[in-house]
Amino acid sequence: MVSPLDAKLGRDLWRMKGQALAIAVVVGLGVLMLVMMDGLVNSLTETRDAYYARYRLAQVFAPLKRAPDRVLDDLRAIPGVAAVEGRVTGGALIDLPGLAVPARAEAISLPPHGPPRLNAVHLARGRLLDPTRADEILLLNGFAKAHGLEPGDRIAATMNGARRDFRIAGLVEAPEFLFSAPPGELMPDDSRFAVIWMNHSALAAAYDMDGAFNEALLSLTRGAETQAVLAAADRILEPYGGLGAYGLKDQISNRFITEEIAGLVVTSHVVPPVFLAVAAFLLNIVVSRMIRAEREQIGLLKAFGYTSFEVGLHYFKFIMAIAVGGAMLGCLFGVIGGRSLATVYQIYYKFPFLVFRVDPAAFVTGVAASVLAAAAGGILVLRGVFTLTPAVAMRAAAPADYSRAAAMGGILRTLLDQPSRMVLRRIAREPLRTLLAVIGIAAGMAISVAMVNVTAAFDITVERNFTLVDRSDVTLAFIEPLPDRVIHDLRRIAGVIEVEPFRSVPAVLRNGPQSYRGGISGLVAEPRLNRAVGADLAPLPIREDGVLLGSALAELLGVAPGDRLEIEVREGRRPVIEVTVAGVAETLIGSPAYMRIEALNRALKEPGRVSGAWLRIDAAQSGEIFRKLRGMPAVAGVTVATEARAALEKVMDSGAGAVRYLMTAIAAVITFGIVYNSARIAFAERARDLASLRAIGFTRAEAAFVLLGELAVIILLALPIGAVLGYFMGEAVSAGFSTDLYRVPALFVPEGYGAAAAAVLLAGMVSGWLVKRDVDRLDLVATLKARE
């Protein structure tokens, strides 16, 4: 049987269903963010780990020039090594109809019989290789989809200077190519980079590797020391042109997804708590004001014999119904949102399956935060009301004393009409309530400012990278470093306006215990086509006497200008050099390190060598230019700036981009919810006052003005506060989205502040219109009638 208080609870919830639902939605959105981000992080982490384990991804990669197969036995003898696989890899170019320049490809050998011990592939379509067919290949599924290729189709590829025709046996995916970027680039592009798997004997013959390998894969036993294995592998492979073994954490595909997950972890620690805190703050304000409005009902219940505990429990149930209901909605839609975003990542990173899991702690945290915030707000207010006797509580609270404002009233009377004076007196009468309302709306605006600014920062990052940093039209990479006279040959090509050489070498940069596996880019003294820029976005000269680090790399290594840095080059003679940090450049994409090209070549004892060049060309002659570049046997790849920009924009709009768009939408809903709830609570508190004004002759418009004028003043006061809060919140959110591979700057974007302010004003107008309808529909008799 339902008790009278529980029946009242049901009636109260129904009577306030619109307002209760609005509060529950705001609470639910805060919980949704927490659950969704937790589910996304856990899903990506567990799917990645399961994929790696199922397809036996190696834990150590050891590239080299050439070594006989017998050296694999020496690698197997290293303590801590569980399995070893030798394979042949090489660069290739694929020419397809519709491509202005050939797509770059990496060719990888597969053992002739059975799956490889390490780095197996997942067959998506077609079949595996026939060991008797030297012309069959497996093709990376992403590249095939981008160009409409199917099993059975034939393609041509240039390998080691020779053109070969192949038949596609199957389309595959592989854990080492979740992120597929052309060599030397940081952005994935399925249309411009392919991976080809071939029978070992066929690929070894193509690259003169019969009885040899040029990359070793190692898996480790549980508890093995990775650094010790890396050092031992380097010692064994050094006589064979070892390029430096590296662990899974430095493998480019794993590194990219790991950085993405790390960025999501930071975001999940920064953004959802902000959303949840704003929701909890709003719930606290709303519950406090609702309970104050129920003062007379509380007195009446106590007069009928209900104890303070019973009445308190009744209102606590009311609070919990809203808080727990909103939290449950947040948990449900958080799971749905997390699964949907995980599916987006699954497509983006080409996982063949998805493991979705939300940590139960996320549910507990979200519900507990909502319940505690609601309980705190309710208990603090109930404690004050319960000290009143039933007779006192049943009487309306004593009106405010305005006698001390007589002088001000005289001044205002000459400046403002009566409704306007009533608005200002209401605000001055309860400054704490007004302050809390201002802070609540400002917090909602701050979330909108932060998310709009971050969205704009993604776009600005792309724009700055391709207008201030990389101003070239074409990037040319050579198969191996060439004499710098090739630059003169490029300048003679009709339509080539400007050529700027560069030297790029893989390297490990160390500062004490801090290290980073990346590369050094050798640039001319004052580069024009690909530049380093400072914090003020002005170009920086490349000094002869040191290295210029990107800000992300300098932060990672813990160095500043003037510090010494050790650089272990992983190419050629592999020298170890010690240089001074000459400066720090503003990082937009990647974690670059720059040296003067002449100084880098001197350190390598290879004067006059270049790894590639940036070109500025006449677009009208691009077809002929690309035709000539395709005919140069030393060219390993050609990257067109417009294609690279499109790939970067795709990265920015996928993965973290999808999260930021969703967060922006949620921020907009929360902002509207805060403004609407403020208007609804104000109406609930002042319904009797508004009815009284109507009874003494105020028009509907004048009565509505008294209520909505107060809301307008609060919103106008909240706008500057929200702008300031939004700036600091934007810094925190930008830091959460930034990774070592790209940085999202915390920017002051006037359009972002304008858009957020417009959203708050629009929410105020819509909320005002909805509340004005209720003001116009007031039943004066029922509202003014004292409750019996």
mmCIF file with all atom_site columns, N, CA and C in Angstrom, residues 441-457 664 667-668 671 718-731 733-734 747-760:
data_model
loop_
_atom_site.group_PDB
_atom_site.id
_atom_site.type_symbol
_atom_site.label_atom_id
_atom_site.label_alt_id
_atom_site.label_comp_id
_atom_site.label_asym_id
_atom_site.label_entity_id
_atom_site.label_seq_id
_atom_site.pdbx_PDB_ins_code
_atom_site.Cartn_x
_atom_site.Cartn_y
_atom_site.Cartn_z
_atom_site.occupancy
_atom_site.B_iso_or_equiv
_atom_site.pdbx_formal_charge
_atom_site.auth_seq_id
_atom_site.auth_comp_id
_atom_site.auth_asym_id
_atom_site.auth_atom_id
_atom_site.pdbx_PDB_model_num
ATOM 1   N N  . ILE A 1 441 ? 24.797 29.843 -14.836 1.00 0.00 ? 441 ILE A N  1
ATOM 2   C CA . ILE A 1 441 ? 24.713 30.148 -16.265 1.00 0.00 ? 441 ILE A CA 1
ATOM 3   C C  . ILE A 1 441 ? 26.106 30.388 -16.843 1.00 0.00 ? 441 ILE A C  1
ATOM 4   N N  . ALA A 1 442 ? 26.980 31.046 -16.069 1.00 0.00 ? 442 ALA A N  1
ATOM 5   C CA . ALA A 1 442 ? 28.353 31.283 -16.538 1.00 0.00 ? 442 ALA A CA 1
ATOM 6   C C  . ALA A 1 442 ? 29.089 29.967 -16.751 1.00 0.00 ? 442 ALA A C  1
ATOM 7   N N  . ALA A 1 443 ? 28.851 28.998 -15.863 1.00 0.00 ? 443 ALA A N  1
ATOM 8   C CA . ALA A 1 443 ? 29.497 27.691 -16.028 1.00 0.00 ? 443 ALA A CA 1
ATOM 9   C C  . ALA A 1 443 ? 29.016 27.008 -17.298 1.00 0.00 ? 443 ALA A C  1
ATOM 10  N N  . GLY A 1 444 ? 27.713 27.103 -17.572 1.00 0.00 ? 444 GLY A N  1
ATOM 11  C CA . GLY A 1 444 ? 27.208 26.535 -18.816 1.00 0.00 ? 444 GLY A CA 1
ATOM 12  C C  . GLY A 1 444 ? 27.825 27.201 -20.029 1.00 0.00 ? 444 GLY A C  1
ATOM 13  N N  . MET A 1 445 ? 27.934 28.534 -19.985 1.00 0.00 ? 445 MET A N  1
ATOM 14  C CA . MET A 1 445 ? 28.554 29.253 -21.095 1.00 0.00 ? 445 MET A CA 1
ATOM 15  C C  . MET A 1 445 ? 30.026 28.871 -21.230 1.00 0.00 ? 445 MET A C  1
ATOM 16  N N  . ALA A 1 446 ? 30.717 28.677 -20.090 1.00 0.00 ? 446 ALA A N  1
ATOM 17  C CA . ALA A 1 446 ? 32.146 28.328 -20.131 1.00 0.00 ? 446 ALA A CA 1
ATOM 18  C C  . ALA A 1 446 ? 32.364 27.014 -20.864 1.00 0.00 ? 446 ALA A C  1
ATOM 19  N N  . ILE A 1 447 ? 31.472 26.055 -20.644 1.00 0.00 ? 447 ILE A N  1
ATOM 20  C CA . ILE A 1 447 ? 31.594 24.778 -21.355 1.00 0.00 ? 447 ILE A CA 1
ATOM 21  C C  . ILE A 1 447 ? 31.445 25.004 -22.853 1.00 0.00 ? 447 ILE A C  1
ATOM 22  N N  . SER A 1 448 ? 30.453 25.813 -23.231 1.00 0.00 ? 448 SER A N  1
ATOM 23  C CA . SER A 1 448 ? 30.253 26.093 -24.656 1.00 0.00 ? 448 SER A CA 1
ATOM 24  C C  . SER A 1 448 ? 31.453 26.830 -25.244 1.00 0.00 ? 448 SER A C  1
ATOM 25  N N  . VAL A 1 449 ? 31.989 27.820 -24.514 1.00 0.00 ? 449 VAL A N  1
ATOM 26  C CA . VAL A 1 449 ? 33.164 28.556 -24.986 1.00 0.00 ? 449 VAL A CA 1
ATOM 27  C C  . VAL A 1 449 ? 34.331 27.605 -25.200 1.00 0.00 ? 449 VAL A C  1
ATOM 28  N N  . ALA A 1 450 ? 34.570 26.738 -24.219 1.00 0.00 ? 450 ALA A N  1
ATOM 29  C CA . ALA A 1 450 ? 35.706 25.815 -24.308 1.00 0.00 ? 450 ALA A CA 1
ATOM 30  C C  . ALA A 1 450 ? 35.576 24.899 -25.516 1.00 0.00 ? 450 ALA A C  1
ATOM 31  N N  . MET A 1 451 ? 34.387 24.328 -25.722 1.00 0.00 ? 451 MET A N  1
ATOM 32  C CA . MET A 1 451 ? 34.224 23.372 -26.811 1.00 0.00 ? 451 MET A CA 1
ATOM 33  C C  . MET A 1 451 ? 34.235 24.056 -28.176 1.00 0.00 ? 451 MET A C  1
ATOM 34  N N  . VAL A 1 452 ? 33.614 25.238 -28.278 1.00 0.00 ? 452 VAL A N  1
ATOM 35  C CA . VAL A 1 452 ? 33.656 25.959 -29.560 1.00 0.00 ? 452 VAL A CA 1
ATOM 36  C C  . VAL A 1 452 ? 35.086 26.373 -29.878 1.00 0.00 ? 452 VAL A C  1
ATOM 37  N N  . ASN A 1 453 ? 35.835 26.824 -28.863 1.00 0.00 ? 453 ASN A N  1
ATOM 38  C CA . ASN A 1 453 ? 37.225 27.215 -29.088 1.00 0.00 ? 453 ASN A CA 1
ATOM 39  C C  . ASN A 1 453 ? 38.083 26.029 -29.508 1.00 0.00 ? 453 ASN A C  1
ATOM 40  N N  . VAL A 1 454 ? 37.863 24.881 -28.867 1.00 0.00 ? 454 VAL A N  1
ATOM 41  C CA . VAL A 1 454 ? 38.647 23.695 -29.221 1.00 0.00 ? 454 VAL A CA 1
ATOM 42  C C  . VAL A 1 454 ? 38.334 23.267 -30.655 1.00 0.00 ? 454 VAL A C  1
ATOM 43  N N  . THR A 1 455 ? 37.060 23.297 -31.024 1.00 0.00 ? 455 THR A N  1
ATOM 44  C CA . THR A 1 455 ? 36.687 22.950 -32.396 1.00 0.00 ? 455 THR A CA 1
ATOM 45  C C  . THR A 1 455 ? 37.365 23.899 -33.384 1.00 0.00 ? 455 THR A C  1
ATOM 46  N N  . ALA A 1 456 ? 37.350 25.195 -33.067 1.00 0.00 ? 456 ALA A N  1
ATOM 47  C CA . ALA A 1 456 ? 38.022 26.164 -33.930 1.00 0.00 ? 456 ALA A CA 1
ATOM 48  C C  . ALA A 1 456 ? 39.531 25.939 -33.942 1.00 0.00 ? 456 ALA A C  1
ATOM 49  N N  . ALA A 1 457 ? 40.103 25.518 -32.797 1.00 0.00 ? 457 ALA A N  1
ATOM 50  C CA . ALA A 1 457 ? 41.545 25.291 -32.710 1.00 0.00 ? 457 ALA A CA 1
ATOM 51  C C  . ALA A 1 457 ? 41.986 24.149 -33.623 1.00 0.00 ? 457 ALA A C  1
ATOM 52  N N  . THR A 1 664 ? 30.573 19.259 -27.914 1.00 0.00 ? 664 THR A N  1
ATOM 53  C CA . THR A 1 664 ? 30.008 20.569 -28.213 1.00 0.00 ? 664 THR A CA 1
ATOM 54  C C  . THR A 1 664 ? 28.490 20.525 -28.170 1.00 0.00 ? 664 THR A C  1
ATOM 55  N N  . ALA A 1 667 ? 27.458 20.253 -24.571 1.00 0.00 ? 667 ALA A N  1
ATOM 56  C CA . ALA A 1 667 ? 27.629 21.547 -23.905 1.00 0.00 ? 667 ALA A CA 1
ATOM 57  C C  . ALA A 1 667 ? 26.474 22.480 -24.222 1.00 0.00 ? 667 ALA A C  1
ATOM 58  N N  . ALA A 1 668 ? 26.014 22.462 -25.473 1.00 0.00 ? 668 ALA A N  1
ATOM 59  C CA . ALA A 1 668 ? 24.890 23.317 -25.850 1.00 0.00 ? 668 ALA A CA 1
ATOM 60  C C  . ALA A 1 668 ? 23.626 22.918 -25.103 1.00 0.00 ? 668 ALA A C  1
ATOM 61  N N  . THR A 1 671 ? 23.946 24.009 -21.479 1.00 0.00 ? 671 THR A N  1
ATOM 62  C CA . THR A 1 671 ? 23.756 25.456 -21.358 1.00 0.00 ? 671 THR A CA 1
ATOM 63  C C  . THR A 1 671 ? 22.275 25.812 -21.393 1.00 0.00 ? 671 THR A C  1
ATOM 64  N N  . ALA A 1 718 ? 26.209 37.065 -16.342 1.00 0.00 ? 718 ALA A N  1
ATOM 65  C CA . ALA A 1 718 ? 26.917 35.781 -16.493 1.00 0.00 ? 718 ALA A CA 1
ATOM 66  C C  . ALA A 1 718 ? 27.834 35.762 -17.703 1.00 0.00 ? 718 ALA A C  1
ATOM 67  N N  . LEU A 1 719 ? 27.532 36.559 -18.730 1.00 0.00 ? 719 LEU A N  1
ATOM 68  C CA . LEU A 1 719 ? 28.302 36.479 -19.979 1.00 0.00 ? 719 LEU A CA 1
ATOM 69  C C  . LEU A 1 719 ? 29.789 36.764 -19.782 1.00 0.00 ? 719 LEU A C  1
ATOM 70  N N  . PRO A 1 720 ? 30.198 37.871 -19.146 1.00 0.00 ? 720 PRO A N  1
ATOM 71  C CA . PRO A 1 720 ? 31.653 38.091 -18.984 1.00 0.00 ? 720 PRO A CA 1
ATOM 72  C C  . PRO A 1 720 ? 32.311 37.060 -18.085 1.00 0.00 ? 720 PRO A C  1
ATOM 73  N N  . ILE A 1 721 ? 31.589 36.637 -17.039 1.00 0.00 ? 721 ILE A N  1
ATOM 74  C CA . ILE A 1 721 ? 32.160 35.617 -16.145 1.00 0.00 ? 721 ILE A CA 1
ATOM 75  C C  . ILE A 1 721 ? 32.341 34.310 -16.913 1.00 0.00 ? 721 ILE A C  1
ATOM 76  N N  . GLY A 1 722 ? 31.337 33.945 -17.717 1.00 0.00 ? 722 GLY A N  1
ATOM 77  C CA . GLY A 1 722 ? 31.445 32.726 -18.515 1.00 0.00 ? 722 GLY A CA 1
ATOM 78  C C  . GLY A 1 722 ? 32.575 32.785 -19.517 1.00 0.00 ? 722 GLY A C  1
ATOM 79  N N  . ALA A 1 723 ? 32.827 33.984 -20.061 1.00 0.00 ? 723 ALA A N  1
ATOM 80  C CA . ALA A 1 723 ? 33.926 34.130 -21.019 1.00 0.00 ? 723 ALA A CA 1
ATOM 81  C C  . ALA A 1 723 ? 35.272 33.868 -20.353 1.00 0.00 ? 723 ALA A C  1
ATOM 82  N N  . VAL A 1 724 ? 35.457 34.396 -19.156 1.00 0.00 ? 724 VAL A N  1
ATOM 83  C CA . VAL A 1 724 ? 36.717 34.187 -18.433 1.00 0.00 ? 724 VAL A CA 1
ATOM 84  C C  . VAL A 1 724 ? 36.880 32.721 -18.048 1.00 0.00 ? 724 VAL A C  1
ATOM 85  N N  . LEU A 1 725 ? 35.820 32.137 -17.484 1.00 0.00 ? 725 LEU A N  1
ATOM 86  C CA . LEU A 1 725 ? 35.881 30.716 -17.120 1.00 0.00 ? 725 LEU A CA 1
ATOM 87  C C  . LEU A 1 725 ? 36.128 29.852 -18.355 1.00 0.00 ? 725 LEU A C  1
ATOM 88  N N  . GLY A 1 726 ? 35.512 30.227 -19.479 1.00 0.00 ? 726 GLY A N  1
ATOM 89  C CA . GLY A 1 726 ? 35.673 29.454 -20.710 1.00 0.00 ? 726 GLY A CA 1
ATOM 90  C C  . GLY A 1 726 ? 37.099 29.434 -21.212 1.00 0.00 ? 726 GLY A C  1
ATOM 91  N N  . TYR A 1 727 ? 37.828 30.557 -21.018 1.00 0.00 ? 727 TYR A N  1
ATOM 92  C CA . TYR A 1 727 ? 39.216 30.596 -21.468 1.00 0.00 ? 727 TYR A CA 1
ATOM 93  C C  . TYR A 1 727 ? 40.049 29.551 -20.726 1.00 0.00 ? 727 TYR A C  1
ATOM 94  N N  . PHE A 1 728 ? 39.925 29.511 -19.398 1.00 0.00 ? 728 PHE A N  1
ATOM 95  C CA . PHE A 1 728 ? 40.716 28.554 -18.611 1.00 0.00 ? 728 PHE A CA 1
ATOM 96  C C  . PHE A 1 728 ? 40.234 27.120 -18.844 1.00 0.00 ? 728 PHE A C  1
ATOM 97  N N  . MET A 1 729 ? 38.933 26.955 -18.993 1.00 0.00 ? 729 MET A N  1
ATOM 98  C CA . MET A 1 729 ? 38.423 25.618 -19.272 1.00 0.00 ? 729 MET A CA 1
ATOM 99  C C  . MET A 1 729 ? 38.888 25.145 -20.643 1.00 0.00 ? 729 MET A C  1
ATOM 100 N N  . GLY A 1 730 ? 38.962 26.086 -21.613 1.00 0.00 ? 730 GLY A N  1
ATOM 101 C CA . GLY A 1 730 ? 39.449 25.734 -22.944 1.00 0.00 ? 730 GLY A CA 1
ATOM 102 C C  . GLY A 1 730 ? 40.892 25.263 -22.916 1.00 0.00 ? 730 GLY A C  1
ATOM 103 N N  . GLU A 1 731 ? 41.727 25.874 -22.066 1.00 0.00 ? 731 GLU A N  1
ATOM 104 C CA . GLU A 1 731 ? 43.112 25.421 -21.933 1.00 0.00 ? 731 GLU A CA 1
ATOM 105 C C  . GLU A 1 731 ? 43.174 23.976 -21.445 1.00 0.00 ? 731 GLU A C  1
ATOM 106 N N  . VAL A 1 733 ? 40.806 21.636 -21.728 1.00 0.00 ? 733 VAL A N  1
ATOM 107 C CA . VAL A 1 733 ? 40.285 20.729 -22.743 1.00 0.00 ? 733 VAL A CA 1
ATOM 108 C C  . VAL A 1 733 ? 41.268 20.574 -23.895 1.00 0.00 ? 733 VAL A C  1
ATOM 109 N N  . SER A 1 734 ? 41.925 21.669 -24.308 1.00 0.00 ? 734 SER A N  1
ATOM 110 C CA . SER A 1 734 ? 42.924 21.602 -25.387 1.00 0.00 ? 734 SER A CA 1
ATOM 111 C C  . SER A 1 734 ? 44.079 20.690 -24.998 1.00 0.00 ? 734 SER A C  1
ATOM 112 N N  . LEU A 1 747 ? 43.503 28.647 -27.851 1.00 0.00 ? 747 LEU A N  1
ATOM 113 C CA . LEU A 1 747 ? 43.461 29.926 -28.557 1.00 0.00 ? 747 LEU A CA 1
ATOM 114 C C  . LEU A 1 747 ? 42.312 30.794 -28.065 1.00 0.00 ? 747 LEU A C  1
ATOM 115 N N  . PHE A 1 748 ? 42.516 32.088 -28.216 1.00 0.00 ? 748 PHE A N  1
ATOM 116 C CA . PHE A 1 748 ? 41.418 33.033 -27.999 1.00 0.00 ? 748 PHE A CA 1
ATOM 117 C C  . PHE A 1 748 ? 40.756 33.244 -29.351 1.00 0.00 ? 748 PHE A C  1
ATOM 118 N N  . VAL A 1 749 ? 39.590 32.656 -29.517 1.00 0.00 ? 749 VAL A N  1
ATOM 119 C CA . VAL A 1 749 ? 38.862 32.746 -30.780 1.00 0.00 ? 749 VAL A CA 1
ATOM 120 C C  . VAL A 1 749 ? 37.630 33.605 -30.557 1.00 0.00 ? 749 VAL A C  1
ATOM 121 N N  . PRO A 1 750 ? 37.648 34.855 -30.993 1.00 0.00 ? 750 PRO A N  1
ATOM 122 C CA . PRO A 1 750 ? 36.489 35.733 -30.747 1.00 0.00 ? 750 PRO A CA 1
ATOM 123 C C  . PRO A 1 750 ? 35.177 35.130 -31.222 1.00 0.00 ? 750 PRO A C  1
ATOM 124 N N  . GLU A 1 751 ? 35.232 34.413 -32.359 1.00 0.00 ? 751 GLU A N  1
ATOM 125 C CA . GLU A 1 751 ? 34.004 33.810 -32.863 1.00 0.00 ? 751 GLU A CA 1
ATOM 126 C C  . GLU A 1 751 ? 33.449 32.789 -31.882 1.00 0.00 ? 751 GLU A C  1
ATOM 127 N N  . GLY A 1 752 ? 34.360 32.099 -31.167 1.00 0.00 ? 752 GLY A N  1
ATOM 128 C CA . GLY A 1 752 ? 33.908 31.116 -30.187 1.00 0.00 ? 752 GLY A CA 1
ATOM 129 C C  . GLY A 1 752 ? 33.154 31.757 -29.035 1.00 0.00 ? 752 GLY A C  1
ATOM 130 N N  . TYR A 1 753 ? 33.697 32.870 -28.564 1.00 0.00 ? 753 TYR A N  1
ATOM 131 C CA . TYR A 1 753 ? 33.011 33.578 -27.474 1.00 0.00 ? 753 TYR A CA 1
ATOM 132 C C  . TYR A 1 753 ? 31.679 34.143 -27.963 1.00 0.00 ? 753 TYR A C  1
ATOM 133 N N  . GLY A 1 754 ? 31.677 34.670 -29.187 1.00 0.00 ? 754 GLY A N  1
ATOM 134 C CA . GLY A 1 754 ? 30.438 35.201 -29.731 1.00 0.00 ? 754 GLY A CA 1
ATOM 135 C C  . GLY A 1 754 ? 29.388 34.129 -29.900 1.00 0.00 ? 754 GLY A C  1
ATOM 136 N N  . ALA A 1 755 ? 29.831 32.941 -30.407 1.00 0.00 ? 755 ALA A N  1
ATOM 137 C CA . ALA A 1 755 ? 28.882 31.847 -30.603 1.00 0.00 ? 755 ALA A CA 1
ATOM 138 C C  . ALA A 1 755 ? 28.321 31.359 -29.268 1.00 0.00 ? 755 ALA A C  1
ATOM 139 N N  . ALA A 1 756 ? 29.192 31.243 -28.252 1.00 0.00 ? 756 ALA A N  1
ATOM 140 C CA . ALA A 1 756 ? 28.733 30.782 -26.937 1.00 0.00 ? 756 ALA A CA 1
ATOM 141 C C  . ALA A 1 756 ? 27.779 31.800 -26.315 1.00 0.00 ? 756 ALA A C  1
ATOM 142 N N  . ALA A 1 757 ? 28.119 33.103 -26.426 1.00 0.00 ? 757 ALA A N  1
ATOM 143 C CA . ALA A 1 757 ? 27.233 34.138 -25.890 1.00 0.00 ? 757 ALA A CA 1
ATOM 144 C C  . ALA A 1 757 ? 25.896 34.131 -26.619 1.00 0.00 ? 757 ALA A C  1
ATOM 145 N N  . ALA A 1 758 ? 25.940 33.953 -27.937 1.00 0.00 ? 758 ALA A N  1
ATOM 146 C CA . ALA A 1 758 ? 24.688 33.891 -28.709 1.00 0.00 ? 758 ALA A CA 1
ATOM 147 C C  . ALA A 1 758 ? 23.852 32.689 -28.288 1.00 0.00 ? 758 ALA A C  1
ATOM 148 N N  . ALA A 1 759 ? 24.536 31.557 -27.997 1.00 0.00 ? 759 ALA A N  1
ATOM 149 C CA . ALA A 1 759 ? 23.804 30.365 -27.560 1.00 0.00 ? 759 ALA A CA 1
ATOM 150 C C  . ALA A 1 759 ? 23.111 30.612 -26.231 1.00 0.00 ? 759 ALA A C  1
ATOM 151 N N  . VAL A 1 760 ? 23.807 31.305 -25.313 1.00 0.00 ? 760 VAL A N  1
ATOM 152 C CA . VAL A 1 760 ? 23.194 31.608 -24.012 1.00 0.00 ? 760 VAL A CA 1
ATOM 153 C C  . VAL A 1 760 ? 22.017 32.567 -24.186 1.00 0.00 ? 760 VAL A C  1
#
